């Protein structure tokens, strides 16, 4: 009830942070799922199969932890090949289209309608997929995107933009510049950190499908940002984990 009244009374004052939980019901793979599949493909080249823990196998075989950059470098040598490889994970094939998989969920569509009506102006997402973009396009809503620090100089400042802004905090599957390893998620470029801090200070926050478990750098930015004049709402299923509970407090 408080959230509904806050949104209604403060139109455009809230940012929504989407996590992988929003896309799981669309049968989108998590970043961990994609890495496991890539390692399994790489292992097949070595004649290896049937491992219980593919990341553990990769560490033992190569002597280093798996990450997207090393996996893609071993499997696909050019950016074009890498993009084609990633499309298989995030774009539906004919069978998946018939099943309705990898399409915007009711959550994406509902949020798109709120954005169309002007209640939400900023979407932050840790997901690589484009389900939010698809949902907005189906509603006839144009938008601007930030998926890398270099995009910050190209967009209309949030407070002046008539169009909503999607901020893909960890990257986009087409771009292939992902943040997924513990090291990559522990810190962000300084310019990007300042931008995210400003969002958290200027807007209220609503999270959906975000556990805060892996995004340690983002959690740190949230903790260090000056408290917004608007509320923060942390969504969860069942019970909040310790990190979410701490952020809420």
Short mmCIF file of C-alpha atoms in Angstrom, two decimals:
data_model
loop_
_atom_site.label_atom_id
_atom_site.label_comp_id
_atom_site.label_asym_id
_atom_site.label_seq_id
_atom_site.Cartn_x
_atom_site.Cartn_y
_atom_site.Cartn_z
CA UNK A 1 0.00 0.00 0.00
CA UNK A 2 2.80 2.41 0.90
CA UNK A 3 4.59 1.64 -2.35
CA UNK A 4 1.45 2.19 -4.43
CA UNK A 5 0.75 5.54 -2.79
CA UNK A 6 4.41 6.59 -3.06
CA UNK A 7 4.49 5.84 -6.80
CA UNK A 8 1.17 7.55 -7.44
CA UNK A 9 2.01 10.66 -5.42
CA UNK A 10 5.60 11.04 -6.68
CA UNK A 11 5.33 10.42 -10.40
CA UNK A 12 8.75 9.80 -11.95
CA UNK A 13 10.59 9.96 -8.63
CA UNK A 14 11.43 6.25 -8.38
CA UNK A 15 14.02 4.09 -10.11
CA UNK A 16 13.50 0.34 -10.46
CA UNK A 17 16.37 -2.13 -10.09
CA UNK A 18 15.77 -5.46 -11.85
CA UNK A 19 17.71 -8.63 -11.08
CA UNK A 20 17.85 -12.07 -12.66
CA UNK A 21 14.74 -13.20 -10.77
CA UNK A 22 12.61 -11.13 -13.13
CA UNK A 23 13.90 -12.98 -16.21
CA UNK A 24 14.10 -16.53 -14.83
CA UNK A 25 10.42 -17.25 -15.49
CA UNK A 26 11.05 -16.30 -19.14
CA UNK A 27 13.53 -19.20 -19.22
CA UNK A 28 16.43 -16.83 -19.63
CA UNK A 29 19.70 -18.36 -18.44
CA UNK A 30 21.52 -16.73 -15.57
CA UNK A 31 25.09 -15.58 -16.07
CA UNK A 32 26.20 -18.68 -14.17
CA UNK A 33 24.15 -20.91 -16.50
CA UNK A 34 25.79 -19.36 -19.55
CA UNK A 35 29.26 -19.83 -18.12
CA UNK A 36 28.55 -23.48 -17.30
CA UNK A 37 27.37 -24.09 -20.86
CA UNK A 38 30.42 -22.39 -22.37
CA UNK A 39 32.76 -24.42 -20.16
CA UNK A 40 30.94 -27.61 -21.15
CA UNK A 41 31.40 -26.74 -24.84
CA UNK A 42 35.06 -25.99 -24.25
CA UNK A 43 35.49 -29.26 -22.36
CA UNK A 44 33.90 -31.20 -25.22
CA UNK A 45 36.73 -30.01 -27.46
CA UNK A 46 39.11 -31.63 -24.96
CA UNK A 47 37.05 -34.82 -24.99
CA UNK A 48 35.70 -34.24 -21.47
CA UNK A 49 32.06 -34.69 -20.45
CA UNK A 50 29.84 -35.52 -17.48
CA UNK A 51 31.40 -33.24 -14.86
CA UNK A 52 29.36 -32.34 -11.77
CA UNK A 53 31.03 -28.95 -11.36
CA UNK A 54 32.20 -27.37 -14.61
CA UNK A 55 33.77 -24.35 -12.96
CA UNK A 56 35.84 -26.65 -10.76
CA UNK A 57 36.93 -28.63 -13.82
CA UNK A 58 37.93 -25.41 -15.62
CA UNK A 59 40.02 -24.30 -12.65
CA UNK A 60 41.78 -27.65 -12.49
CA UNK A 61 42.42 -27.86 -16.23
CA UNK A 62 43.42 -24.25 -16.95
CA UNK A 63 44.71 -23.20 -13.54
CA UNK A 64 42.49 -20.12 -13.34
CA UNK A 65 38.88 -19.27 -12.58
CA UNK A 66 36.51 -19.10 -15.55
CA UNK A 67 35.21 -15.75 -16.74
CA UNK A 68 33.47 -14.59 -19.89
CA UNK A 69 36.54 -13.01 -21.45
CA UNK A 70 38.67 -16.16 -21.17
CA UNK A 71 35.84 -18.48 -22.21
CA UNK A 72 34.89 -16.45 -25.26
CA UNK A 73 38.53 -16.03 -26.25
CA UNK A 74 38.93 -19.83 -26.29
CA UNK A 75 35.70 -20.54 -28.16
CA UNK A 76 35.22 -17.60 -30.55
CA UNK A 77 38.09 -15.47 -31.82
CA UNK A 78 36.21 -12.42 -33.19
CA UNK A 79 33.54 -10.16 -31.73
CA UNK A 80 31.13 -11.12 -34.52
CA UNK A 81 31.49 -14.80 -33.64
CA UNK A 82 31.06 -14.03 -29.94
CA UNK A 83 27.85 -12.10 -30.56
CA UNK A 84 26.49 -14.99 -32.64
CA UNK A 85 27.39 -17.40 -29.85
CA UNK A 86 25.65 -15.32 -27.17
CA UNK A 87 22.50 -14.89 -29.26
CA UNK A 88 21.86 -18.60 -28.84
CA UNK A 89 21.51 -18.11 -25.10
CA UNK A 90 19.34 -14.98 -25.09
CA UNK A 91 17.25 -15.14 -28.27
CA UNK A 92 14.53 -17.81 -28.73
CA UNK A 93 14.88 -20.51 -31.36
CA UNK A 94 11.81 -21.77 -33.24
CA UNK A 95 10.89 -24.29 -30.54
CA UNK A 96 11.26 -21.69 -27.79
CA UNK A 97 9.10 -19.25 -29.74
CA UNK A 98 6.31 -21.84 -29.87
CA UNK A 99 6.63 -22.33 -26.12
CA UNK A 100 6.63 -18.57 -25.50
CA UNK A 101 10.06 -18.66 -23.88
CA UNK A 102 12.58 -15.81 -23.77
CA UNK A 103 9.83 -13.22 -24.14
CA UNK A 104 8.91 -10.39 -21.75
CA UNK A 105 7.11 -11.65 -18.64
CA UNK A 106 4.08 -10.13 -16.94
CA UNK A 107 6.58 -8.24 -14.75
CA UNK A 108 8.29 -6.65 -17.76
CA UNK A 109 4.97 -5.80 -19.41
CA UNK A 110 3.47 -4.33 -16.25
CA UNK A 111 6.55 -2.21 -15.68
CA UNK A 112 6.46 -1.06 -19.31
CA UNK A 113 2.89 0.19 -18.79
CA UNK A 114 3.94 2.09 -15.66
CA UNK A 115 6.79 3.65 -17.64
CA UNK A 116 4.44 4.59 -20.48
CA UNK A 117 2.24 6.43 -17.99
CA UNK A 118 5.25 8.29 -16.60
CA UNK A 119 5.39 6.70 -13.15
CA UNK A 120 8.89 5.28 -13.69
CA UNK A 121 11.65 7.10 -15.58
CA UNK A 122 14.78 5.07 -14.72
CA UNK A 123 15.30 1.28 -15.00
CA UNK A 124 18.50 -0.21 -13.62
CA UNK A 125 19.13 -3.85 -14.49
CA UNK A 126 21.88 -6.36 -13.81
CA UNK A 127 20.54 -8.61 -16.60
CA UNK A 128 22.19 -9.09 -20.01
CA UNK A 129 18.90 -9.80 -21.82
CA UNK A 130 16.70 -7.32 -23.69
CA UNK A 131 13.31 -8.28 -22.30
CA UNK A 132 12.71 -4.83 -20.80
CA UNK A 133 13.58 -3.18 -24.11
CA UNK A 134 11.17 -5.53 -25.93
CA UNK A 135 8.38 -4.78 -23.46
CA UNK A 136 8.82 -1.03 -23.90
CA UNK A 137 8.93 -1.32 -27.69
CA UNK A 138 5.68 -3.31 -27.67
CA UNK A 139 4.10 -0.40 -25.78
CA UNK A 140 5.44 2.07 -28.34
CA UNK A 141 7.78 3.68 -25.82
CA UNK A 142 11.14 5.02 -27.03
CA UNK A 143 14.03 4.99 -24.56
CA UNK A 144 17.73 5.65 -24.13
CA UNK A 145 20.25 3.06 -22.91
CA UNK A 146 23.42 3.12 -20.83
CA UNK A 147 25.33 -0.17 -21.00
CA UNK A 148 28.86 1.11 -20.55
CA UNK A 149 30.55 4.11 -18.97
CA UNK A 150 31.26 5.50 -22.45
CA UNK A 151 27.48 5.90 -23.00
CA UNK A 152 27.18 8.46 -20.21
CA UNK A 153 28.48 11.24 -22.47
CA UNK A 154 25.99 10.36 -25.21
CA UNK A 155 22.67 10.32 -23.35
CA UNK A 156 20.41 13.18 -22.39
CA UNK A 157 20.86 13.80 -18.63
CA UNK A 158 18.24 11.86 -16.69
CA UNK A 159 16.56 14.92 -15.25
CA UNK A 160 16.16 16.45 -18.72
CA UNK A 161 15.25 13.36 -20.72
CA UNK A 162 11.66 13.03 -21.88
CA UNK A 163 12.34 9.35 -22.63
CA UNK A 164 12.93 6.74 -19.93
CA UNK A 165 16.48 5.48 -19.40
CA UNK A 166 17.57 1.85 -19.13
CA UNK A 167 20.89 1.39 -17.33
CA UNK A 168 22.40 -2.06 -17.99
CA UNK A 169 24.78 -2.11 -15.06
CA UNK A 170 26.60 -5.31 -15.99
CA UNK A 171 26.38 -5.00 -19.78
CA UNK A 172 24.39 -6.40 -22.71
CA UNK A 173 24.76 -9.78 -24.39
CA UNK A 174 25.31 -8.23 -27.83
CA UNK A 175 28.09 -5.98 -26.53
CA UNK A 176 30.10 -8.86 -25.00
CA UNK A 177 31.62 -6.53 -22.38
CA UNK A 178 30.05 -8.28 -19.42
CA UNK A 179 30.58 -7.92 -15.73
CA UNK A 180 30.07 -11.31 -14.14
CA UNK A 181 33.07 -12.54 -12.17
CA UNK A 182 33.48 -11.70 -8.49
CA UNK A 183 36.31 -9.30 -9.37
CA UNK A 184 34.27 -7.56 -12.08
CA UNK A 185 31.25 -7.18 -9.80
CA UNK A 186 33.26 -5.86 -6.86
CA UNK A 187 34.04 -2.48 -8.42
CA UNK A 188 32.97 -0.18 -11.26
CA UNK A 189 34.76 2.59 -13.18
CA UNK A 190 34.77 5.85 -11.23
CA UNK A 191 32.53 7.70 -13.67
CA UNK A 192 29.97 4.91 -13.58
CA UNK A 193 30.10 4.79 -9.77
CA UNK A 194 29.38 8.53 -9.57
CA UNK A 195 26.49 8.14 -12.01
CA UNK A 196 24.91 5.27 -10.05
CA UNK A 197 25.43 7.09 -6.75
CA UNK A 198 23.61 10.11 -8.16
CA UNK A 199 20.69 7.91 -9.26
CA UNK A 200 20.40 6.40 -5.77
CA UNK A 201 20.56 9.87 -4.21
CA UNK A 202 18.08 11.55 -6.57
CA UNK A 203 15.50 8.77 -6.87
CA UNK A 204 13.63 6.43 -4.61
CA UNK A 205 14.42 2.76 -5.22
CA UNK A 206 12.34 -0.33 -5.92
CA UNK A 207 14.12 -3.65 -6.42
CA UNK A 208 12.59 -6.68 -8.09
CA UNK A 209 14.22 -10.08 -8.55
CA UNK A 210 17.52 -8.78 -7.16
CA UNK A 211 19.18 -10.75 -4.36
CA UNK A 212 22.20 -8.42 -3.87
CA UNK A 213 24.26 -11.56 -3.27
CA UNK A 214 26.76 -11.25 -6.11
CA UNK A 215 26.75 -7.53 -6.93
CA UNK A 216 29.10 -6.47 -4.15
CA UNK A 217 30.23 -3.33 -5.96
CA UNK A 218 26.64 -2.19 -6.47
CA UNK A 219 25.79 -2.93 -2.83
CA UNK A 220 28.77 -0.81 -1.78
CA UNK A 221 27.59 2.11 -3.93
CA UNK A 222 24.12 1.85 -2.40
CA UNK A 223 25.50 1.82 1.13
CA UNK A 224 27.75 4.82 0.52
CA UNK A 225 25.24 6.94 -1.38
CA UNK A 226 23.59 9.82 0.45
CA UNK A 227 20.09 8.75 1.48
CA UNK A 228 17.41 9.75 -1.01
CA UNK A 229 14.50 11.91 0.09
CA UNK A 230 12.26 9.13 -1.22
CA UNK A 231 11.66 5.64 0.15
CA UNK A 232 13.41 2.39 -0.78
CA UNK A 233 11.49 -0.85 -1.32
CA UNK A 234 13.35 -4.18 -1.54
CA UNK A 235 11.36 -7.00 -3.11
CA UNK A 236 12.10 -10.63 -2.30
CA UNK A 237 10.58 -14.11 -2.36
CA UNK A 238 10.12 -16.01 0.91
CA UNK A 239 12.60 -14.38 3.33
CA UNK A 240 15.08 -11.55 2.67
CA UNK A 241 18.72 -12.57 2.77
CA UNK A 242 21.15 -10.87 5.12
CA UNK A 243 22.41 -8.37 2.52
CA UNK A 244 18.93 -7.21 1.50
CA UNK A 245 17.92 -6.94 5.14
CA UNK A 246 20.98 -4.84 5.90
CA UNK A 247 20.31 -2.54 2.94
CA UNK A 248 16.73 -2.10 4.04
CA UNK A 249 17.80 -1.21 7.59
#
